[in-house]
Structure formats: structure tokens, C-alpha cells
Amino acid sequence: MKKLLLFMISALVMVSCCDKTDKTTTIEKKPQIKNVIYMIGDGMGLNQIYAAMTANGGSLYIEKCSTTGLVKTYSASDYITDSAAGGTALATGSKTKNGMIGMNPDSANVYSVLNSFQEAGLPVGLVVTSPITHATPASFYAHQISRNLYENIAVDLYNSGIDFFCGGGRNHFENRQDSLNYTDSLIKKGYNIVYNIDSIEAPQLLPFGVLAADIDLPRAEERGDYLPKAVDLAIKSLNAKGEGFFLMVEGSQIDYRGHGNDSVGVIAETLDFDRAVKVALDFAEKDGETLVVITADHETGGLSILNGNPSGSTVSVTFNTTGHTGTMVPIYAYGPGADIFTGIMENIDIPKIIKAIVQGW
Ligand code: MG
Ligand code: ZN
């Protein structure tokens, strides 16, 4: 299995070497990277970011990133991707059909950047505001024909060996059709499982899991510091040995509020995600060997900005759809290797680049 995965990664890199437009060809000198923090704002297009920036008095923490680029988001089946195909592309480097998790369009399993870190013997983590079994995080560890198979995805998480996870979805582990209790199973496997992180400050021994809600976490306005705090706890826990780690962080509910055409909610969720970005960038600045990559799986709502005040706090927006759109989404990067993530790229280029870096160790 290990050999096969490494072979698959080499094959990907070799194939991409012949394609002059592939971003992996630009990695000539391997950057000195120990940790990767991959942050995904679900449904976070450029206008979500600029609306939040305007509402915030004209600036966001994300502006500390040194590199920006643009990402094409279409899936193997649809010009407009869903979060399953979008997540699978960002996680594994394979475009797939809408609805599918961790599989290519022929239903063969494909493996994620998180798996590449596991192959290198390094701890890996996921922090989200959705169920931990939801499409975006699931794309990093699960292999299912449909994103809706939440209870199967929970079993995939049980089998994944993920060292740190924090999100909702407790029902998918404890209130199941098959009456099995996968929280008990995780504890038997050695996990410390808790139901909130309010009183936790110190780094946690791994493996550690947080099931902080039956399904979704509350919305940003009622969630307090959950996301930035969870990111801080994940970084401290995964970095305890200081040998390197992979962490994926999702601002899951930017998308939900976009589907609801809720402009106040989109801005609140984007600002909450930006506070989590600050935690990651502050760590990366101090650490010096951490690459932070921030992007979106797609845009949600067709958000347009109609008016605003660049240094005030007012912004006027409108939506064009209650669904996703096909617009390119921005990518931001910070730290060693950040300069690779520039120009216009495919969503699948991002994990290919990260895998190529891990393979170069
Ligand atoms: Mg998502
Ligand atoms: Zn959506």
C-alpha cells in the first residue's frame, strides 16, 4: 500500500513534468518546509473576502500572505462543482464527479495530501465548523461514492488514523442506523474524545478528537472563538514533537450562509475564518518552516458588491443564486514555497505541489 501510494505520487509528478503549464514544474529548488497548514473557506470567493474586508474597516489578516493566484474549480462532471468534487480535487489532485468523495470518476480510491504526510510518519489533523464527516474534511480521509453516506464516512474516519480532529457530526458516530458506537471504538483505539474545547488550553496528547456538535457547530455569531481556538489547539498538539505536521482547516459555513443569501452571515463567517487564518499565520511567522495555503473549493451565491466605503464599515452586496457559481476563486500563500502558488491554476495543482514537496523530503 505504501509503495503503491508513493508510486502513484511519482507517476503524477512525472506526468506533470511533461506539461509546461503545470505548476509542479516550477519547483526547482525544494523549499525548506516542515509543516503545511491548508485552509479552505467553503464558498469563499473573491467578493466574500472583499465584502468582509470592507465591513472590517478595510483590512483582513489574510493580507499578510505574500502570494496570490486564481484557481479554476470545475469538476469532472460539472462546470459548477459541489463541495465533494471540489474537496476531492483540493485534497487528492484528482478531479471527480460531483457528489463523490476521495474517488476518481471511475470510482477508484484516490489519496490525499494528508495521506502523504501519514506515509512520511507525521501527525495530521482536521479542524472544521461542519460535521467532521462533511464533504470537505471527508475528502481528505474517506472514499465514498456519495457525500451523503455520513455514517460510512464516520467509519472511514475511525480507520483513517487521523491524529487530531475537531468538528461536529457526533450523531454520525453515536446515533447510527447500525446502532454501533464509533466514539467508543475510537476510545478503545486510544483516542481521547471530548465534546467541547472551552476549558482546554494545553496541547493534547495524540490521538485526540473533538465532536463539538450533534451535526453542525452553531453559526459564527453564536460560536465564539471556537474556530481560532481549535486551530491553535491543533497546531500546539500536532507540533508537540516538532518533526512536522499537516493540518487542514475549513471555514465550512461561509457556504451555508451563501446558500441562504445571508450577507451579514457570509461576512461574519468570513471574518471568523480570517481570525483562524491569523492563528495559522502567526505560528508560521514564528516557526519559519511552515507553508500556509488558503483557498476555496468554489464560490457560493454569486455575490456581487454594489457599494461600500473602503475604510469605513459599510458594504452593500447582492446575490445572483442560492447555489454555487463557476467563477475562479483566489488562493493565498505564506511561508517557504509560497511563491509557487501564483498565476492561474487548476484546483488539482495545489495538492500535487504539496505532495511533490513531501516527496522531496
Ligand atoms: Mg465544506
Ligand atoms: Zn454549498
Coordinates of C-alpha atoms and ligand atoms in Angstrom, one line a residue:
M1 CA 0.0 0.0 0.0
K2 CA 2.7 2.4 1.0
K3 CA 4.8 1.5 -2.1
L4 CA 1.7 1.9 -4.3
L5 CA 0.9 5.3 -2.9
L6 CA 4.5 6.5 -3.4
F7 CA 4.4 5.1 -6.9
M8 CA 1.2 7.0 -7.7
I9 CA 2.7 10.2 -6.4
S10 CA 5.9 9.7 -8.5
A11 CA 3.7 9.0 -11.6
L12 CA 1.7 12.1 -11.0
V13 CA 4.8 14.2 -10.7
M14 CA 6.5 12.6 -13.7
V15 CA 3.4 13.1 -15.9
S16 CA 3.2 16.7 -14.8
C17 CA 6.9 17.3 -15.7
C18 CA 6.0 17.0 -19.4
D19 CA 3.3 19.6 -19.2
K20 CA 4.9 23.1 -19.3
T21 CA 1.8 24.7 -17.8
D22 CA 1.8 22.5 -14.7
K23 CA 2.8 24.4 -11.6
T24 CA 4.8 21.4 -10.2
T25 CA 7.4 22.1 -12.9
T26 CA 8.3 25.3 -11.1
I27 CA 9.6 23.5 -8.0
E28 CA 13.3 23.6 -8.9
K29 CA 14.8 24.2 -5.5
K30 CA 12.9 22.4 -2.8
P31 CA 11.8 24.9 -0.2
Q32 CA 12.6 24.1 3.4
I33 CA 9.1 23.1 4.6
K34 CA 8.3 21.2 7.8
N35 CA 4.6 21.9 8.3
V36 CA 1.7 22.6 6.0
I37 CA -1.5 24.3 7.1
Y38 CA -4.1 24.1 4.3
M39 CA -7.1 26.4 4.9
I40 CA -10.3 26.2 2.9
G41 CA -13.1 28.7 3.0
D42 CA -16.1 26.8 1.7
G43 CA -17.8 29.0 -0.8
M44 CA -15.3 31.8 -0.2
G45 CA -15.0 33.7 -3.5
L46 CA -13.1 37.0 -4.0
N47 CA -16.2 39.1 -3.3
Q48 CA -16.8 37.3 0.0
I49 CA -13.3 38.3 1.0
Y50 CA -13.6 41.8 -0.2
A51 CA -17.0 42.3 1.4
A52 CA -15.6 41.1 4.7
M53 CA -12.5 43.2 4.3
T54 CA -14.7 46.3 3.6
A55 CA -17.0 45.5 6.6
N56 CA -13.9 45.2 8.7
G57 CA -12.7 48.7 8.1
G58 CA -10.6 47.9 5.0
S59 CA -8.3 45.1 6.1
L60 CA -8.0 41.4 6.9
Y61 CA -5.3 39.2 8.4
I62 CA -5.2 37.2 5.2
E63 CA -3.4 40.2 3.6
K64 CA -0.2 39.1 5.3
C65 CA 0.1 36.4 2.7
S66 CA 2.8 37.2 0.2
T67 CA 1.4 35.4 -2.8
T68 CA -2.0 35.4 -4.5
G69 CA -3.3 33.5 -7.5
L70 CA -6.5 32.2 -9.1
V71 CA -7.9 28.7 -9.1
K72 CA -10.3 27.0 -11.6
T73 CA -12.9 25.0 -9.7
Y74 CA -14.9 22.9 -12.3
S75 CA -15.3 19.2 -11.6
A76 CA -15.0 16.1 -13.8
S77 CA -18.8 16.1 -14.3
D78 CA -19.9 19.7 -14.0
Y79 CA -18.8 23.2 -14.8
I80 CA -20.2 24.2 -11.3
T81 CA -18.6 21.9 -8.7
D82 CA -20.1 20.8 -5.4
S83 CA -18.1 20.6 -2.2
A84 CA -17.4 16.8 -2.6
A85 CA -15.8 17.1 -6.0
G86 CA -14.2 20.4 -5.0
G87 CA -12.9 18.9 -1.8
T88 CA -11.6 15.8 -3.5
A89 CA -9.7 17.9 -6.1
L90 CA -8.1 20.1 -3.4
A91 CA -7.3 17.1 -1.2
T92 CA -6.1 14.5 -3.7
G93 CA -5.2 16.1 -7.0
S94 CA -7.9 14.2 -8.9
K95 CA -11.0 15.9 -10.4
T96 CA -14.1 13.7 -9.9
K97 CA -17.8 13.7 -10.4
N98 CA -20.0 15.9 -8.2
G99 CA -21.0 14.1 -5.0
M100 CA -18.1 11.7 -4.9
I101 CA -15.5 11.7 -2.0
G102 CA -11.9 10.5 -2.4
M103 CA -12.6 8.6 -5.6
N104 CA -11.8 9.3 -9.2
P105 CA -14.7 9.4 -11.8
D106 CA -14.2 5.6 -12.3
S107 CA -14.9 5.1 -8.5
A108 CA -11.3 4.1 -7.8
N109 CA -9.9 5.4 -4.5
V110 CA -7.6 8.4 -4.7
Y111 CA -5.4 9.6 -1.8
S112 CA -4.9 13.0 -0.2
V113 CA -2.0 15.2 0.9
L114 CA -3.0 14.2 4.4
N115 CA -2.2 10.6 3.5
S116 CA 1.2 11.7 2.1
F117 CA 2.1 13.2 5.5
Q118 CA 0.9 10.0 7.1
E119 CA 3.2 8.0 4.7
A120 CA 6.1 10.2 5.9
G121 CA 5.2 9.2 9.5
L122 CA 4.0 12.7 10.5
P123 CA 0.9 13.7 12.5
V124 CA -2.1 15.0 10.7
G125 CA -5.2 17.0 11.7
L126 CA -8.6 18.4 10.6
V127 CA -10.5 21.4 12.1
V128 CA -13.9 22.4 10.7
T129 CA -17.2 24.1 11.7
S130 CA -19.3 21.5 9.9
P131 CA -19.6 17.8 10.8
I132 CA -16.2 16.2 10.6
T133 CA -17.9 13.8 8.2
H134 CA -19.0 16.6 5.8
A135 CA -17.8 16.7 2.2
T136 CA -14.7 18.9 2.6
P137 CA -13.0 17.2 5.5
A138 CA -14.2 13.8 4.3
S139 CA -12.3 14.3 1.0
F140 CA -9.0 14.2 3.0
Y141 CA -9.6 10.7 4.6
A142 CA -12.7 9.0 3.2
H143 CA -13.6 7.1 0.0
Q144 CA -17.3 7.0 -0.7
I145 CA -19.4 7.1 -3.8
S146 CA -21.7 9.7 -2.2
R147 CA -21.1 12.5 0.2
N148 CA -24.4 11.7 1.9
L149 CA -23.1 8.4 3.3
Y150 CA -22.2 10.2 6.6
E151 CA -22.2 7.0 8.7
N152 CA -19.8 5.2 6.3
I153 CA -17.6 8.3 6.3
A154 CA -17.5 8.1 10.1
V155 CA -16.2 4.6 9.8
D156 CA -13.6 5.8 7.3
L157 CA -12.5 8.4 9.9
Y158 CA -12.3 5.6 12.5
N159 CA -10.0 3.7 10.1
S160 CA -8.0 6.8 8.9
G161 CA -5.5 7.1 11.8
I162 CA -6.0 10.9 11.8
D163 CA -4.2 12.2 14.9
F164 CA -6.3 15.3 15.7
F165 CA -9.9 16.1 14.6
C166 CA -12.3 18.8 15.7
G167 CA -15.8 19.4 14.3
G168 CA -19.4 18.5 14.6
G169 CA -21.1 15.3 13.4
R170 CA -21.3 13.4 16.8
N171 CA -24.6 11.8 15.6
H172 CA -22.7 10.0 12.8
F173 CA -20.6 8.2 15.4
E174 CA -23.1 7.7 18.2
N175 CA -26.6 7.8 16.8
R176 CA -26.4 5.4 13.9
Q177 CA -28.6 3.2 11.8
D178 CA -26.4 0.2 12.7
S179 CA -26.6 1.1 16.5
L180 CA -22.8 0.9 16.7
N181 CA -21.0 3.5 18.7
Y182 CA -17.8 4.7 16.9
T183 CA -16.9 7.1 19.7
D184 CA -16.5 4.1 22.0
S185 CA -14.5 2.4 19.2
L186 CA -12.2 5.4 18.8
I187 CA -11.6 5.5 22.6
K188 CA -10.8 1.7 22.5
K189 CA -8.3 2.6 19.8
G190 CA -6.6 5.0 22.1
Y191 CA -8.3 8.3 21.3
N192 CA -9.2 10.9 23.9
I193 CA -12.6 12.1 22.7
V194 CA -14.2 15.3 24.1
Y195 CA -17.3 17.2 23.3
N196 CA -16.0 20.8 23.6
I197 CA -12.8 22.7 23.9
D198 CA -13.9 25.6 26.1
S199 CA -11.7 24.7 29.0
I200 CA -8.8 23.2 27.1
E201 CA -5.6 25.3 26.7
A202 CA -2.7 22.9 26.8
P203 CA -1.5 20.8 23.9
Q204 CA -3.3 17.4 23.9
L205 CA -1.7 14.0 23.6
L206 CA -2.5 12.4 20.3
P207 CA -4.7 10.8 19.1
F208 CA -7.3 13.4 20.1
G209 CA -10.8 14.0 18.8
V210 CA -13.5 16.7 19.4
L211 CA -17.1 16.0 18.5
A212 CA -18.3 19.5 19.3
A213 CA -21.9 19.3 18.0
D214 CA -24.5 16.7 17.0
I215 CA -24.3 17.9 13.4
D216 CA -23.1 21.5 12.7
L217 CA -21.4 23.9 15.1
P218 CA -23.5 27.0 15.8
R219 CA -23.2 29.8 13.3
A220 CA -20.3 32.3 13.6
E221 CA -22.4 34.9 15.6
E222 CA -23.0 32.2 18.3
R223 CA -19.8 30.2 18.0
G224 CA -17.4 32.5 20.0
D225 CA -13.8 31.7 19.5
Y226 CA -14.3 28.0 18.6
L227 CA -12.5 28.1 15.2
P228 CA -9.4 30.2 16.1
K229 CA -9.1 28.3 19.4
A230 CA -9.4 24.9 17.7
V231 CA -6.7 25.9 15.2
D232 CA -4.4 27.0 18.0
L233 CA -5.0 23.7 19.9
A234 CA -4.5 21.7 16.8
I235 CA -1.2 23.4 15.9
K236 CA 0.1 23.1 19.5
S237 CA -0.8 19.4 19.7
L238 CA 0.4 18.4 16.3
N239 CA 3.6 20.4 16.7
A240 CA 4.5 18.9 20.1
K241 CA 7.3 16.7 18.7
G242 CA 8.4 19.4 16.3
E243 CA 9.1 17.0 13.5
G244 CA 6.4 18.3 11.0
F245 CA 2.7 18.1 10.6
F246 CA -0.2 18.6 8.2
L247 CA -3.4 20.5 9.3
M248 CA -6.5 21.2 7.2
V249 CA -8.8 24.0 8.5
E250 CA -12.2 24.7 6.9
G251 CA -14.4 27.7 7.3
S252 CA -17.3 25.4 6.5
Q253 CA -20.3 27.7 7.0
I254 CA -19.3 30.6 4.6
D255 CA -21.0 28.3 2.1
Y256 CA -24.1 27.7 4.2
R257 CA -24.7 31.4 4.6
G258 CA -24.1 32.0 0.9
H259 CA -26.8 29.4 0.1
G260 CA -29.1 31.4 2.4
N261 CA -28.2 34.6 0.6
D262 CA -27.4 36.0 4.1
S263 CA -25.0 38.8 3.5
V264 CA -24.4 39.5 7.2
G265 CA -23.8 35.8 7.8
V266 CA -21.3 35.5 4.9
I267 CA -19.4 38.4 6.3
A268 CA -19.5 37.1 9.9
E269 CA -18.3 33.6 8.7
T270 CA -15.5 35.1 6.5
L271 CA -14.3 37.3 9.4
D272 CA -14.3 34.2 11.7
F273 CA -12.3 32.2 9.2
D274 CA -9.9 35.2 8.9
R275 CA -9.3 35.1 12.7
A276 CA -8.3 31.4 12.2
V277 CA -6.0 32.5 9.4
K278 CA -4.3 34.9 11.8
V279 CA -3.6 32.0 14.2
A280 CA -2.0 30.0 11.4
L281 CA 0.0 32.9 10.0
D282 CA 1.3 34.0 13.4
F283 CA 2.5 30.4 14.0
A284 CA 4.1 30.3 10.6
E285 CA 5.8 33.6 11.0
K286 CA 7.4 32.4 14.3
D287 CA 8.2 28.9 13.1
G288 CA 9.7 29.8 9.7
E289 CA 9.3 26.3 8.2
T290 CA 5.5 26.3 7.8
L291 CA 3.7 26.8 4.5
V292 CA 0.2 28.2 4.8
V293 CA -2.1 27.8 1.7
I294 CA -5.5 29.4 1.8
T295 CA -8.2 28.9 -0.9
A296 CA -11.8 27.9 -1.6
D297 CA -13.5 24.9 -3.2
H298 CA -15.9 27.2 -5.1
E299 CA -17.9 30.4 -4.8
T300 CA -21.4 30.3 -3.3
G301 CA -24.2 32.7 -4.1
G302 CA -22.8 34.7 -7.0
L303 CA -22.1 37.5 -4.5
S304 CA -21.7 41.0 -6.0
I305 CA -20.5 44.1 -4.3
L306 CA -22.7 47.1 -5.2
N307 CA -21.3 49.8 -3.0
G308 CA -19.2 50.4 0.1
N309 CA -16.6 52.5 1.8
P310 CA -13.1 51.3 1.5
S311 CA -12.0 52.4 5.0
G312 CA -15.4 52.5 6.7
S313 CA -17.5 49.6 7.6
T314 CA -20.4 49.7 5.2
V315 CA -20.8 47.5 2.2
S316 CA -23.8 46.8 0.0
V317 CA -24.0 43.4 -1.7
T318 CA -26.4 41.3 -3.6
F319 CA -26.6 37.6 -4.6
N320 CA -27.3 36.1 -8.0
T321 CA -28.1 32.5 -7.0
T322 CA -28.8 30.3 -4.0
G323 CA -26.3 27.8 -5.4
H324 CA -22.6 27.7 -6.3
T325 CA -21.0 29.5 -9.2
G326 CA -18.2 28.7 -11.6
T327 CA -16.0 31.7 -11.0
M328 CA -12.3 31.2 -10.3
V329 CA -11.5 31.5 -6.6
P330 CA -8.5 33.2 -5.1
I331 CA -5.5 31.4 -3.5
Y332 CA -3.2 33.0 -0.9
A333 CA 0.1 31.5 0.4
Y334 CA 2.6 32.4 3.1
G335 CA 5.9 30.9 4.2
P336 CA 8.6 28.8 2.4
G337 CA 7.3 27.7 -1.0
A338 CA 4.5 30.3 -1.1
D339 CA 5.8 31.8 -4.3
I340 CA 4.8 28.6 -6.2
F341 CA 1.1 29.3 -5.7
T342 CA 0.7 32.2 -8.1
G343 CA -0.8 32.7 -11.5
I344 CA -3.9 30.8 -12.7
M345 CA -4.0 27.1 -11.7
E346 CA -6.3 24.2 -11.6
N347 CA -7.6 23.2 -8.1
I348 CA -5.8 19.8 -8.6
D349 CA -2.5 21.6 -8.9
I350 CA -2.5 22.6 -5.3
P351 CA -2.3 19.1 -3.7
K352 CA 0.1 18.0 -6.5
I353 CA 2.5 20.7 -5.5
I354 CA 2.2 19.9 -1.8
K355 CA 2.7 16.1 -2.5
A356 CA 5.8 16.9 -4.6
I357 CA 7.2 18.8 -1.7
V358 CA 6.5 16.0 0.8
Q359 CA 8.0 13.5 -1.7
G360 CA 11.2 15.6 -1.9
W361 CA 11.9 15.1 1.8
Ligands
MG1 MG -17.3 22.2 3.2
ZN2 ZN -22.5 24.7 -0.9

